[in-house]
PDB file of C-alpha atoms and ligand atoms in Angstrom:
ATOM      1  CA  MET W   1      15.843  80.861  63.682  1.00 43.00           C
ATOM      2  CA  ALA W   2      13.805  81.418  60.593  1.00 42.00           C
ATOM      3  CA  ASP W   3      15.000  78.022  59.147  1.00 46.00           C
ATOM      4  CA  LEU W   4      13.856  75.865  62.147  1.00 46.00           C
ATOM      5  CA  PRO W   5      10.684  73.888  61.433  1.00 49.00           C
ATOM      6  CA  SER W   6       8.005  75.379  63.542  1.00 58.00           C
ATOM      7  CA  ASN W   7       7.671  72.197  65.629  1.00 57.00           C
ATOM      8  CA  GLU W   8      11.236  72.518  66.777  1.00 56.00           C
ATOM      9  CA  TRP W   9      10.774  76.077  67.430  1.00 53.00           C
ATOM     10  CA  MET W  10       7.708  75.406  69.584  1.00 53.00           C
ATOM     11  CA  GLU W  11       9.589  72.643  71.548  1.00 55.00           C
ATOM     12  CA  LEU W  12      12.473  75.044  72.047  1.00 55.00           C
ATOM     13  CA  LEU W  13      10.154  77.783  73.286  1.00 53.00           C
ATOM     14  CA  GLU W  14       8.174  75.441  75.564  1.00 55.00           C
ATOM     15  CA  ALA W  15      11.528  74.116  77.042  1.00 54.00           C
ATOM     16  CA  LEU W  16      12.649  77.727  77.651  1.00 53.00           C
ATOM     17  CA  GLN W  17       9.335  78.398  79.281  1.00 55.00           C
ATOM     18  CA  ARG W  18       9.596  75.364  81.648  1.00 50.00           C
ATOM     19  CA  ARG W  19      13.161  76.377  82.563  1.00 57.00           C
ATOM     20  CA  LEU W  20      12.183  79.949  83.289  1.00 52.00           C
ATOM     21  CA  ALA W  21       9.007  78.808  85.297  1.00 51.00           C
ATOM     22  CA  ALA W  22      11.363  76.555  87.321  1.00 51.00           C
ATOM     23  CA  LEU W  23      13.720  79.413  87.948  1.00 50.00           C
ATOM     24  CA  ALA W  24      10.737  81.744  88.993  1.00 50.00           C
ATOM     25  CA  ALA W  25       9.507  78.883  91.358  1.00 48.00           C
ATOM     26  CA  ASP W  26      12.857  78.778  92.923  1.00 49.00           C
ATOM     27  CA  GLY W  27      12.521  82.491  93.800  1.00 47.00           C
ATOM     28  CA  MET W  28      14.468  84.053  90.830  1.00 50.00           C
ATOM     29  CA  ARG W  29      13.008  87.350  90.033  1.00 46.00           C
ATOM     30  CA  TRP W  30      15.469  88.879  87.569  1.00 46.00           C
ATOM     31  CA  LEU W  31      17.066  87.540  84.457  1.00 50.00           C
ATOM     32  CA  ASN W  32      19.608  89.532  82.518  1.00 41.00           C
ATOM     33  CA  VAL W  33      19.465  88.372  78.968  1.00 44.00           C
ATOM     34  CA  ALA W  34      22.427  89.300  76.716  1.00 37.00           C
ATOM     35  CA  PRO W  35      20.869  90.516  73.421  1.00 39.00           C
ATOM     36  CA  ASP W  36      21.331  88.292  70.505  1.00 41.00           C
ATOM     37  CA  PRO W  37      21.904  90.501  67.478  1.00 42.00           C
ATOM     38  CA  ALA W  38      19.620  88.674  65.082  1.00 43.00           C
ATOM     39  CA  MET W  39      16.813  88.578  67.698  1.00 40.00           C
ATOM     40  CA  ALA W  40      17.332  92.144  68.605  1.00 42.00           C
ATOM     41  CA  ALA W  41      16.965  93.110  64.882  1.00 46.00           C
ATOM     42  CA  ALA W  42      13.830  90.932  64.671  1.00 42.00           C
ATOM     43  CA  VAL W  43      12.330  92.544  67.794  1.00 39.00           C
ATOM     44  CA  GLU W  44      13.198  95.963  66.406  1.00 43.00           C
ATOM     45  CA  GLN W  45      11.106  95.244  63.310  1.00 46.00           C
ATOM     46  CA  ASP W  46       8.561  93.341  65.229  1.00 41.00           C
ATOM     47  CA  SER W  47       8.951  90.525  62.892  1.00 38.00           C
ATOM     48  CA  LEU W  48       7.253  87.848  65.021  1.00 39.00           C
ATOM     49  CA  PRO W  49       5.533  86.269  62.164  1.00 39.00           C
ATOM     50  CA  SER W  50       8.672  84.681  60.985  1.00 37.00           C
ATOM     51  CA  GLN W  51       8.113  82.033  63.717  1.00 37.00           C
ATOM     52  CA  GLY W  52       5.497  80.289  61.612  1.00 37.00           C
ATOM     53  CA  ALA W  53       4.483  80.627  58.018  1.00 38.00           C
ATOM     54  CA  PRO W  54       5.689  83.668  56.275  1.00 40.00           C
ATOM     55  CA  PRO W  55       3.000  86.361  56.433  1.00 43.00           C
ATOM     56  CA  ASP W  56       1.831  86.130  52.895  1.00 44.00           C
ATOM     57  CA  THR W  57       1.722  82.320  52.666  1.00 40.00           C
ATOM     58  CA  VAL W  58      -1.677  81.207  51.392  1.00 41.00           C
ATOM     59  CA  ALA W  59      -2.898  78.379  53.647  1.00 42.00           C
ATOM     60  CA  THR W  60      -6.074  76.969  54.836  1.00 44.00           C
ATOM     61  CA  PRO W  61      -6.715  78.560  58.222  1.00 44.00           C
ATOM     62  CA  PRO W  62      -7.020  76.062  61.218  1.00 46.00           C
ATOM     63  CA  ALA W  63     -10.517  75.787  62.653  1.00 47.00           C
ATOM     64  CA  HIS W  64     -10.819  78.091  65.599  1.00 52.00           C
ATOM     65  CA  THR W  65      -9.744  76.752  69.031  1.00 51.00           C
ATOM     66  CA  PRO W  66     -11.020  78.733  71.825  1.00 48.00           C
ATOM     67  CA  ALA W  67      -8.532  81.438  72.583  1.00 49.00           C
ATOM     68  CA  ALA W  68      -8.091  80.264  76.215  1.00 46.00           C
ATOM     69  CA  LYS W  69      -6.758  76.846  74.956  1.00 44.00           C
ATOM     70  CA  ARG W  70      -4.352  78.226  72.289  1.00 47.00           C
ATOM     71  CA  PRO W  71      -0.769  78.896  73.212  1.00 43.00           C
ATOM     72  CA  ARG W  72      -0.103  82.624  73.062  1.00 47.00           C
ATOM     73  CA  PRO W  73       3.235  83.788  71.919  1.00 45.00           C
ATOM     74  CA  GLY W  74       5.710  85.099  74.397  1.00 43.00           C
ATOM     75  CA  GLU W  75       3.665  85.982  77.556  1.00 41.00           C
ATOM     76  CA  PRO W  76       6.214  87.224  80.101  1.00 40.00           C
ATOM     77  CA  ALA W  77       4.028  86.378  83.064  1.00 34.00           C
ATOM     78  CA  GLN W  78       4.480  82.753  82.123  1.00 36.00           C
ATOM     79  CA  LEU W  79       8.188  83.265  81.529  1.00 36.00           C
ATOM     80  CA  GLY W  80       8.556  84.817  84.957  1.00 34.00           C
ATOM     81  CA  ILE W  81      10.799  87.613  83.773  1.00 38.00           C
ATOM     82  CA  ALA W  82      10.369  90.620  85.947  1.00 42.00           C
ATOM     83  CA  MET W  83      10.686  94.187  84.617  1.00 39.00           C
ATOM     84  CA  ALA W  84      12.899  96.775  86.290  1.00 43.00           C
ATOM     85  CA  GLU W  85      10.858  99.379  88.069  1.00 44.00           C
ATOM     86  CA  GLY W  86      10.336 102.319  85.856  1.00 50.00           C
ATOM     87  CA  ALA W  87      11.648 100.445  82.804  1.00 58.00           C
ATOM     88  CA  ARG W  88       9.428 100.889  79.705  1.00 63.00           C
ATOM     89  CA  PRO W  89       8.448  97.376  78.728  1.00 76.00           C
ATOM     90  CA  HIS W  90       8.500  96.256  75.123  1.00 82.00           C
ATOM     91  CA  PRO W  91       4.853  95.724  73.978  1.00 87.00           C
ATOM     92  CA  ALA W  92       5.628  92.068  73.577  1.00 88.00           C
ATOM     93  CA  SER W  93       5.972  91.790  77.238  1.00 91.00           C
ATOM     94  CA  ILE W  94       2.610  93.293  78.011  1.00 95.00           C
ATOM     95  CA  ALA W  95       0.149  90.669  79.102  1.00 95.00           C
ATOM     96  CA  THR W  96      -3.470  92.171  78.669  1.00 97.00           C
ATOM     97  CA  ILE W  97      -5.094  94.312  76.219  1.00 98.00           C
ATOM     98  CA  ASP W  98      -6.094  96.928  78.854  1.00 97.00           C
ATOM     99  CA  SER W  99      -2.543  97.296  79.987  1.00 97.00           C
ATOM    100  CA  LEU W 100      -1.419  97.586  76.387  1.00 98.00           C
ATOM    101  CA  HIS W 101      -3.940 100.410  76.007  1.00 98.00           C
ATOM    102  CA  ASP W 102      -2.751 101.992  79.169  1.00 97.00           C
ATOM    103  CA  HIS W 103       0.840 101.744  78.045  1.00 96.00           C
ATOM    104  CA  TYR W 104       0.183 103.861  74.902  1.00 97.00           C
ATOM    105  CA  ARG W 105      -2.418 106.256  76.196  1.00 95.00           C
ATOM    106  CA  ASP W 106       0.050 109.062  76.092  1.00 96.00           C
ATOM    107  CA  CYS W 107       2.109 107.763  73.278  1.00 97.00           C
ATOM    108  CA  LEU W 108       4.247 110.357  71.312  1.00 97.00           C
ATOM    109  CA  ASN W 109       6.302 108.013  69.363  1.00 96.00           C
ATOM    110  CA  CYS W 110       5.467 109.641  66.054  1.00 97.00           C
ATOM    111  CA  LYS W 111       4.341 112.966  64.804  1.00 97.00           C
ATOM    112  CA  LEU W 112       0.575 112.015  64.940  1.00 98.00           C
ATOM    113  CA  GLY W 113       0.575 112.023  68.606  1.00 98.00           C
ATOM    114  CA  ALA W 114       1.004 115.826  68.918  1.00 97.00           C
ATOM    115  CA  GLY W 115      -2.173 116.495  66.812  1.00 97.00           C
ATOM    116  CA  ARG W 116      -4.546 114.057  68.341  1.00 98.00           C
ATOM    117  CA  THR W 117      -7.480 114.647  70.793  1.00 98.00           C
ATOM    118  CA  ASN W 118      -7.572 110.998  71.796  1.00 98.00           C
ATOM    119  CA  LEU W 119      -5.627 107.987  71.031  1.00 98.00           C
ATOM    120  CA  VAL W 120      -7.979 105.503  69.238  1.00 98.00           C
ATOM    121  CA  PHE W 121      -6.659 102.203  70.532  1.00 98.00           C
ATOM    122  CA  GLY W 122      -9.478  99.754  69.595  1.00 98.00           C
ATOM    123  CA  THR W 123     -12.731  98.455  71.041  1.00 98.00           C
ATOM    124  CA  GLY W 124     -14.852  95.388  71.396  1.00 98.00           C
ATOM    125  CA  ASN W 125     -14.451  91.827  72.656  1.00 98.00           C
ATOM    126  CA  ASP W 126     -10.993  90.953  74.086  1.00 97.00           C
ATOM    127  CA  HIS W 127     -11.308  87.393  72.852  1.00 97.00           C
ATOM    128  CA  PRO W 128     -13.167  87.869  69.640  1.00 98.00           C
ATOM    129  CA  ARG W 129     -13.603  85.444  66.792  1.00 98.00           C
ATOM    130  CA  LEU W 130     -13.509  88.354  64.299  1.00 98.00           C
ATOM    131  CA  MET W 131     -11.078  91.274  64.327  1.00 98.00           C
ATOM    132  CA  PHE W 132     -11.479  94.175  62.015  1.00 99.00           C
ATOM    133  CA  ILE W 133      -8.645  96.380  61.067  1.00 99.00           C
ATOM    134  CA  GLY W 134      -9.102  99.629  59.339  1.00 98.00           C
ATOM    135  CA  GLU W 135      -6.589 102.500  58.328  1.00 98.00           C
ATOM    136  CA  GLY W 136      -6.728 105.226  60.887  1.00 98.00           C
ATOM    137  CA  PRO W 137      -9.046 107.353  62.897  1.00 98.00           C
ATOM    138  CA  GLY W 138     -10.970 110.227  61.351  1.00 98.00           C
ATOM    139  CA  ALA W 139     -12.261 113.365  63.019  1.00 97.00           C
ATOM    140  CA  GLU W 140     -15.168 111.731  64.874  1.00 98.00           C
ATOM    141  CA  GLU W 141     -12.963 108.850  66.031  1.00 98.00           C
ATOM    142  CA  ASP W 142     -10.432 111.287  67.304  1.00 98.00           C
ATOM    143  CA  ALA W 143     -13.021 113.202  69.157  1.00 98.00           C
ATOM    144  CA  GLN W 144     -14.690 110.187  70.778  1.00 98.00           C
ATOM    145  CA  GLY W 145     -11.443 107.922  71.120  1.00 98.00           C
ATOM    146  CA  LEU W 146     -13.439 105.117  69.452  1.00 98.00           C
ATOM    147  CA  PRO W 147     -12.765 103.514  66.046  1.00 98.00           C
ATOM    148  CA  PHE W 148     -15.307 103.691  63.284  1.00 98.00           C
ATOM    149  CA  VAL W 149     -17.853 105.923  64.751  1.00 98.00           C
ATOM    150  CA  GLY W 150     -18.245 108.293  61.779  1.00 98.00           C
ATOM    151  CA  ARG W 151     -19.991 107.720  58.471  1.00 97.00           C
ATOM    152  CA  ALA W 152     -17.766 104.856  57.414  1.00 98.00           C
ATOM    153  CA  GLY W 153     -18.198 103.443  60.899  1.00 98.00           C
ATOM    154  CA  ALA W 154     -22.000 103.438  60.598  1.00 98.00           C
ATOM    155  CA  LEU W 155     -21.733 101.353  57.521  1.00 98.00           C
ATOM    156  CA  LEU W 156     -19.369  98.974  59.217  1.00 98.00           C
ATOM    157  CA  THR W 157     -21.738  98.712  62.205  1.00 98.00           C
ATOM    158  CA  ASP W 158     -24.603  97.968  59.824  1.00 98.00           C
ATOM    159  CA  LEU W 159     -22.608  95.270  58.172  1.00 98.00           C
ATOM    160  CA  ILE W 160     -21.744  93.680  61.499  1.00 98.00           C
ATOM    161  CA  LYS W 161     -25.340  93.791  62.528  1.00 98.00           C
ATOM    162  CA  ALA W 162     -26.341  92.180  59.220  1.00 98.00           C
ATOM    163  CA  MET W 163     -23.977  89.240  60.175  1.00 97.00           C
ATOM    164  CA  GLY W 164     -26.115  88.867  63.298  1.00 97.00           C
ATOM    165  CA  LEU W 165     -23.330  90.320  65.554  1.00 98.00           C
ATOM    166  CA  THR W 166     -22.877  93.486  67.537  1.00 98.00           C
ATOM    167  CA  ARG W 167     -19.691  95.615  67.812  1.00 98.00           C
ATOM    168  CA  ALA W 168     -19.279  94.159  71.195  1.00 98.00           C
ATOM    169  CA  ASP W 169     -18.851  90.663  69.649  1.00 98.00           C
ATOM    170  CA  VAL W 170     -16.014  91.630  67.470  1.00 98.00           C
ATOM    171  CA  TYR W 171     -12.805  93.782  67.935  1.00 98.00           C
ATOM    172  CA  ILE W 172     -12.315  96.888  65.825  1.00 99.00           C
ATOM    173  CA  THR W 173      -9.093  98.766  65.531  1.00 99.00           C
ATOM    174  CA  ASN W 174      -6.862 100.628  62.977  1.00 98.00           C
ATOM    175  CA  VAL W 175      -3.250 100.397  61.662  1.00 98.00           C
ATOM    176  CA  VAL W 176      -2.483 103.734  63.189  1.00 98.00           C
ATOM    177  CA  LYS W 177      -4.069 104.868  66.495  1.00 98.00           C
ATOM    178  CA  CYS W 178      -3.918 108.614  66.027  1.00 98.00           C
ATOM    179  CA  ARG W 179      -5.766 110.764  63.437  1.00 98.00           C
ATOM    180  CA  PRO W 180      -3.519 111.757  60.413  1.00 98.00           C
ATOM    181  CA  PRO W 181      -3.960 115.387  59.630  1.00 97.00           C
ATOM    182  CA  GLU W 182      -6.812 116.030  57.064  1.00 95.00           C
ATOM    183  CA  ASN W 183      -7.589 112.343  57.157  1.00 93.00           C
ATOM    184  CA  ARG W 184      -4.555 111.728  54.917  1.00 96.00           C
ATOM    185  CA  THR W 185      -3.204 108.171  54.328  1.00 96.00           C
ATOM    186  CA  PRO W 186      -0.820 107.324  57.153  1.00 97.00           C
ATOM    187  CA  GLN W 187       2.831 107.540  56.172  1.00 98.00           C
ATOM    188  CA  PRO W 188       5.254 104.591  56.391  1.00 97.00           C
ATOM    189  CA  ASP W 189       7.005 105.982  59.583  1.00 98.00           C
ATOM    190  CA  GLU W 190       3.588 106.374  61.385  1.00 98.00           C
ATOM    191  CA  ILE W 191       2.587 102.935  60.367  1.00 98.00           C
ATOM    192  CA  ALA W 192       5.892 101.524  61.591  1.00 98.00           C
ATOM    193  CA  SER W 193       5.566 103.367  64.852  1.00 97.00           C
ATOM    194  CA  CYS W 194       2.175 101.836  65.607  1.00 97.00           C
ATOM    195  CA  ARG W 195       3.099  98.412  64.199  1.00 97.00           C
ATOM    196  CA  PRO W 196       4.157  96.957  67.681  1.00 97.00           C
ATOM    197  CA  ILE W 197       0.720  97.897  69.115  1.00 97.00           C
ATOM    198  CA  LEU W 198      -1.190  96.221  66.289  1.00 98.00           C
ATOM    199  CA  GLN W 199       1.202  93.186  66.499  1.00 98.00           C
ATOM    200  CA  ARG W 200       0.558  92.872  70.329  1.00 98.00           C
ATOM    201  CA  GLN W 201      -3.188  93.428  69.830  1.00 98.00           C
ATOM    202  CA  ILE W 202      -3.342  90.524  67.407  1.00 98.00           C
ATOM    203  CA  GLU W 203      -1.365  88.328  69.662  1.00 98.00           C
ATOM    204  CA  LEU W 204      -3.419  89.135  72.858  1.00 98.00           C
ATOM    205  CA  LEU W 205      -6.797  89.059  71.155  1.00 98.00           C
ATOM    206  CA  ASP W 206      -6.015  85.953  69.210  1.00 98.00           C
ATOM    207  CA  PRO W 207      -8.918  86.246  66.821  1.00 98.00           C
ATOM    208  CA  ALA W 208     -10.106  83.287  64.754  1.00 98.00           C
ATOM    209  CA  LEU W 209     -10.158  85.640  61.696  1.00 98.00           C
ATOM    210  CA  ILE W 210      -8.833  89.008  60.876  1.00 98.00           C
ATOM    211  CA  VAL W 211     -10.755  90.974  58.329  1.00 98.00           C
ATOM    212  CA  THR W 212      -8.622  93.858  56.868  1.00 98.00           C
ATOM    213  CA  LEU W 213     -10.611  96.943  55.513  1.00 98.00           C
ATOM    214  CA  GLY W 214      -9.000  98.610  52.579  1.00 98.00           C
ATOM    215  CA  ASN W 215      -5.312  98.815  51.347  1.00 97.00           C
ATOM    216  CA  ALA W 216      -3.414 100.006  54.471  1.00 98.00           C
ATOM    217  CA  PRO W 217      -4.134  97.043  56.808  1.00 98.00           C
ATOM    218  CA  LEU W 218      -3.671  94.607  53.849  1.00 98.00           C
ATOM    219  CA  LYS W 219      -0.150  95.982  53.075  1.00 98.00           C
ATOM    220  CA  VAL W 220       0.822  95.891  56.691  1.00 98.00           C
ATOM    221  CA  LEU W 221      -0.110  92.177  57.055  1.00 98.00           C
ATOM    222  CA  LYS W 222       0.918  91.201  53.546  1.00 98.00           C
ATOM    223  CA  PRO W 223       3.515  93.604  52.198  1.00 97.00           C
ATOM    224  CA  SER W 224       3.633  91.690  48.842  1.00 97.00           C
ATOM    225  CA  ALA W 225      -0.167  92.282  48.273  1.00 97.00           C
ATOM    226  CA  ALA W 226      -0.832  93.875  44.743  1.00 96.00           C
ATOM    227  CA  GLY W 227      -3.789  96.023  46.169  1.00 95.00           C
ATOM    228  CA  ILE W 228      -7.229  95.497  47.573  1.00 97.00           C
ATOM    229  CA  THR W 229      -9.057  95.334  44.239  1.00 96.00           C
ATOM    230  CA  ARG W 230      -7.024  92.248  43.288  1.00 97.00           C
ATOM    231  CA  GLU W 231      -6.715  90.834  46.718  1.00 98.00           C
ATOM    232  CA  ARG W 232     -10.208  91.187  48.260  1.00 98.00           C
ATOM    233  CA  GLY W 233     -11.857  87.910  49.207  1.00 98.00           C
ATOM    234  CA  VAL W 234      -8.566  85.954  48.993  1.00 98.00           C
ATOM    235  CA  GLN W 235      -7.638  84.586  52.262  1.00 98.00           C
ATOM    236  CA  PHE W 236      -3.923  84.375  53.474  1.00 98.00           C
ATOM    237  CA  MET W 237      -2.206  83.664  56.694  1.00 98.00           C
ATOM    238  CA  TYR W 238      -0.376  86.223  58.898  1.00 98.00           C
ATOM    239  CA  ALA W 239       1.603  84.026  61.205  1.00 98.00           C
ATOM    240  CA  ASP W 240      -1.046  81.979  63.010  1.00 96.00           C
ATOM    241  CA  TRP W 241      -3.925  84.075  62.014  1.00 98.00           C
ATOM    242  CA  PRO W 242      -6.025  83.713  58.854  1.00 98.00           C
ATOM    243  CA  VAL W 243      -6.828  87.041  57.202  1.00 98.00           C
ATOM    244  CA  LEU W 244      -9.562  87.983  54.783  1.00 98.00           C
ATOM    245  CA  PRO W 245      -9.139  91.338  53.053  1.00 98.00           C
ATOM    246  CA  THR W 246     -12.193  93.329  51.881  1.00 98.00           C
ATOM    247  CA  PHE W 247     -12.954  96.884  50.919  1.00 98.00           C
ATOM    248  CA  HIS W 248     -12.847  99.824  53.337  1.00 98.00           C
ATOM    249  CA  PRO W 249     -16.397 101.104  54.305  1.00 98.00           C
ATOM    250  CA  ALA W 250     -15.409 104.586  53.124  1.00 98.00           C
ATOM    251  CA  TYR W 251     -14.824 103.140  49.677  1.00 98.00           C
ATOM    252  CA  LEU W 252     -18.275 101.583  49.798  1.00 98.00           C
ATOM    253  CA  LEU W 253     -19.812 104.949  50.644  1.00 98.00           C
ATOM    254  CA  ARG W 254     -18.295 106.332  47.376  1.00 98.00           C
ATOM    255  CA  ASN W 255     -19.013 103.173  45.305  1.00 97.00           C
ATOM    256  CA  PRO W 256     -22.265 101.660  46.540  1.00 97.00           C
ATOM    257  CA  ALA W 257     -22.193  99.050  43.787  1.00 97.00           C
ATOM    258  CA  ALA W 258     -19.177  97.388  45.644  1.00 98.00           C
ATOM    259  CA  ILE W 259     -21.322  96.723  48.752  1.00 97.00           C
ATOM    260  CA  ALA W 260     -22.637  93.274  47.359  1.00 97.00           C
ATOM    261  CA  THR W 261     -19.080  92.135  46.796  1.00 98.00           C
ATOM    262  CA  CYS W 262     -18.029  93.289  50.339  1.00 98.00           C
ATOM    263  CA  TRP W 263     -21.185  91.642  51.861  1.00 98.00           C
ATOM    264  CA  ALA W 264     -20.113  88.325  50.157  1.00 98.00           C
ATOM    265  CA  ASP W 265     -16.699  88.767  51.898  1.00 98.00           C
ATOM    266  CA  PHE W 266     -18.350  89.454  55.237  1.00 98.00           C
ATOM    267  CA  ARG W 267     -20.480  86.276  54.786  1.00 98.00           C
ATOM    268  CA  HIS W 268     -17.436  84.330  53.922  1.00 98.00           C
ATOM    269  CA  ALA W 269     -15.770  85.896  57.065  1.00 98.00           C
ATOM    270  CA  MET W 270     -18.727  84.630  59.273  1.00 97.00           C
ATOM    271  CA  GLU W 271     -18.181  81.095  57.783  1.00 97.00           C
ATOM    272  CA  LEU W 272     -14.475  81.128  58.578  1.00 98.00           C
ATOM    273  CA  ALA W 273     -14.631  82.668  61.967  1.00 98.00           C
ATOM    274  CA  TYR W 274     -17.548  80.676  63.444  1.00 96.00           C
ATOM    275  CA  ARG W 275     -17.003  77.261  61.849  1.00 88.00           C
ATOM    276  CA  GLN W 276     -16.952  74.572  64.507  1.00 73.00           C
ATOM    277  CA  THR W 277     -13.571  73.125  65.659  1.00 61.00           C
TER     278      THR W 277
HETATM  279  N1  URA X   1     -11.682 104.931  58.886  1.00 95.43           N
HETATM  280  C1  URA X   1     -10.736 104.039  59.377  1.00 95.43           C
HETATM  281  O1  URA X   1     -10.032 103.389  58.668  1.00 95.43           O
HETATM  282  N2  URA X   1     -10.750 103.860  60.726  1.00 95.43           N
HETATM  283  C2  URA X   1     -11.728 104.500  61.429  1.00 95.43           C
HETATM  284  O2  URA X   1     -11.680 104.306  62.701  1.00 95.43           O
HETATM  285  C3  URA X   1     -12.721 105.381  60.896  1.00 95.43           C
HETATM  286  C4  URA X   1     -12.618 105.561  59.570  1.00 95.43           C
END
């Protein structure tokens, strides 16, 4: 699959969608699919980006096409595949951001679940031009169930306001959805456990631009990244989505001199996310 040019891949996918839609129109409600070992492994790792450019390919981002007009990868409603009653759907089969949230509200897939007060799923516009991804909730976020509502969050909110936007215009989430104890850095197994949620959030929200805040989200979307100090301000593609990494607001609180650099990144982000198609 990875070797197919993306046009052929899209044609194949569209032909499959047409075929499945025809079967659904004929009244077919169930489809048993024999697992392909390579695909199963890809789904297991949630390696959807391999369909297009590799995640760390540097490319000029496409001008934003309104979300409603853009094809969204793998929406099962269009494919007409029904789920067995009581079966736990793979996140890739969940069709709305609210149902994705509901699906994970009681998640105990990793050890962070047991210690949380609230799962901090994400908040904001569900078809945003800008999506911010931070590291993980802190104490205040855990208490309120909302991302970036503590001191670092107040700074992020100020930066968003300085862009002429509100939090309701953008979408804000984190790499991990539950608070790591003592606000430690999330561990690889915790990041891996939350990865399907983040992946599906990106697909469903379909932002014009993703802004990663700090090292953790940068490394998730670009595993080869050297680190935020080297990579901030340098745009890359994560599958179909352009990404601009910048500093985490908590870093700015400790290093106020870096705010000017971060503000330059935010202005760059505005230009990229809101330029006309
Ligand atoms: N830091 C983060 O990375 N995320 C939050 O939600 C709050 C602080």
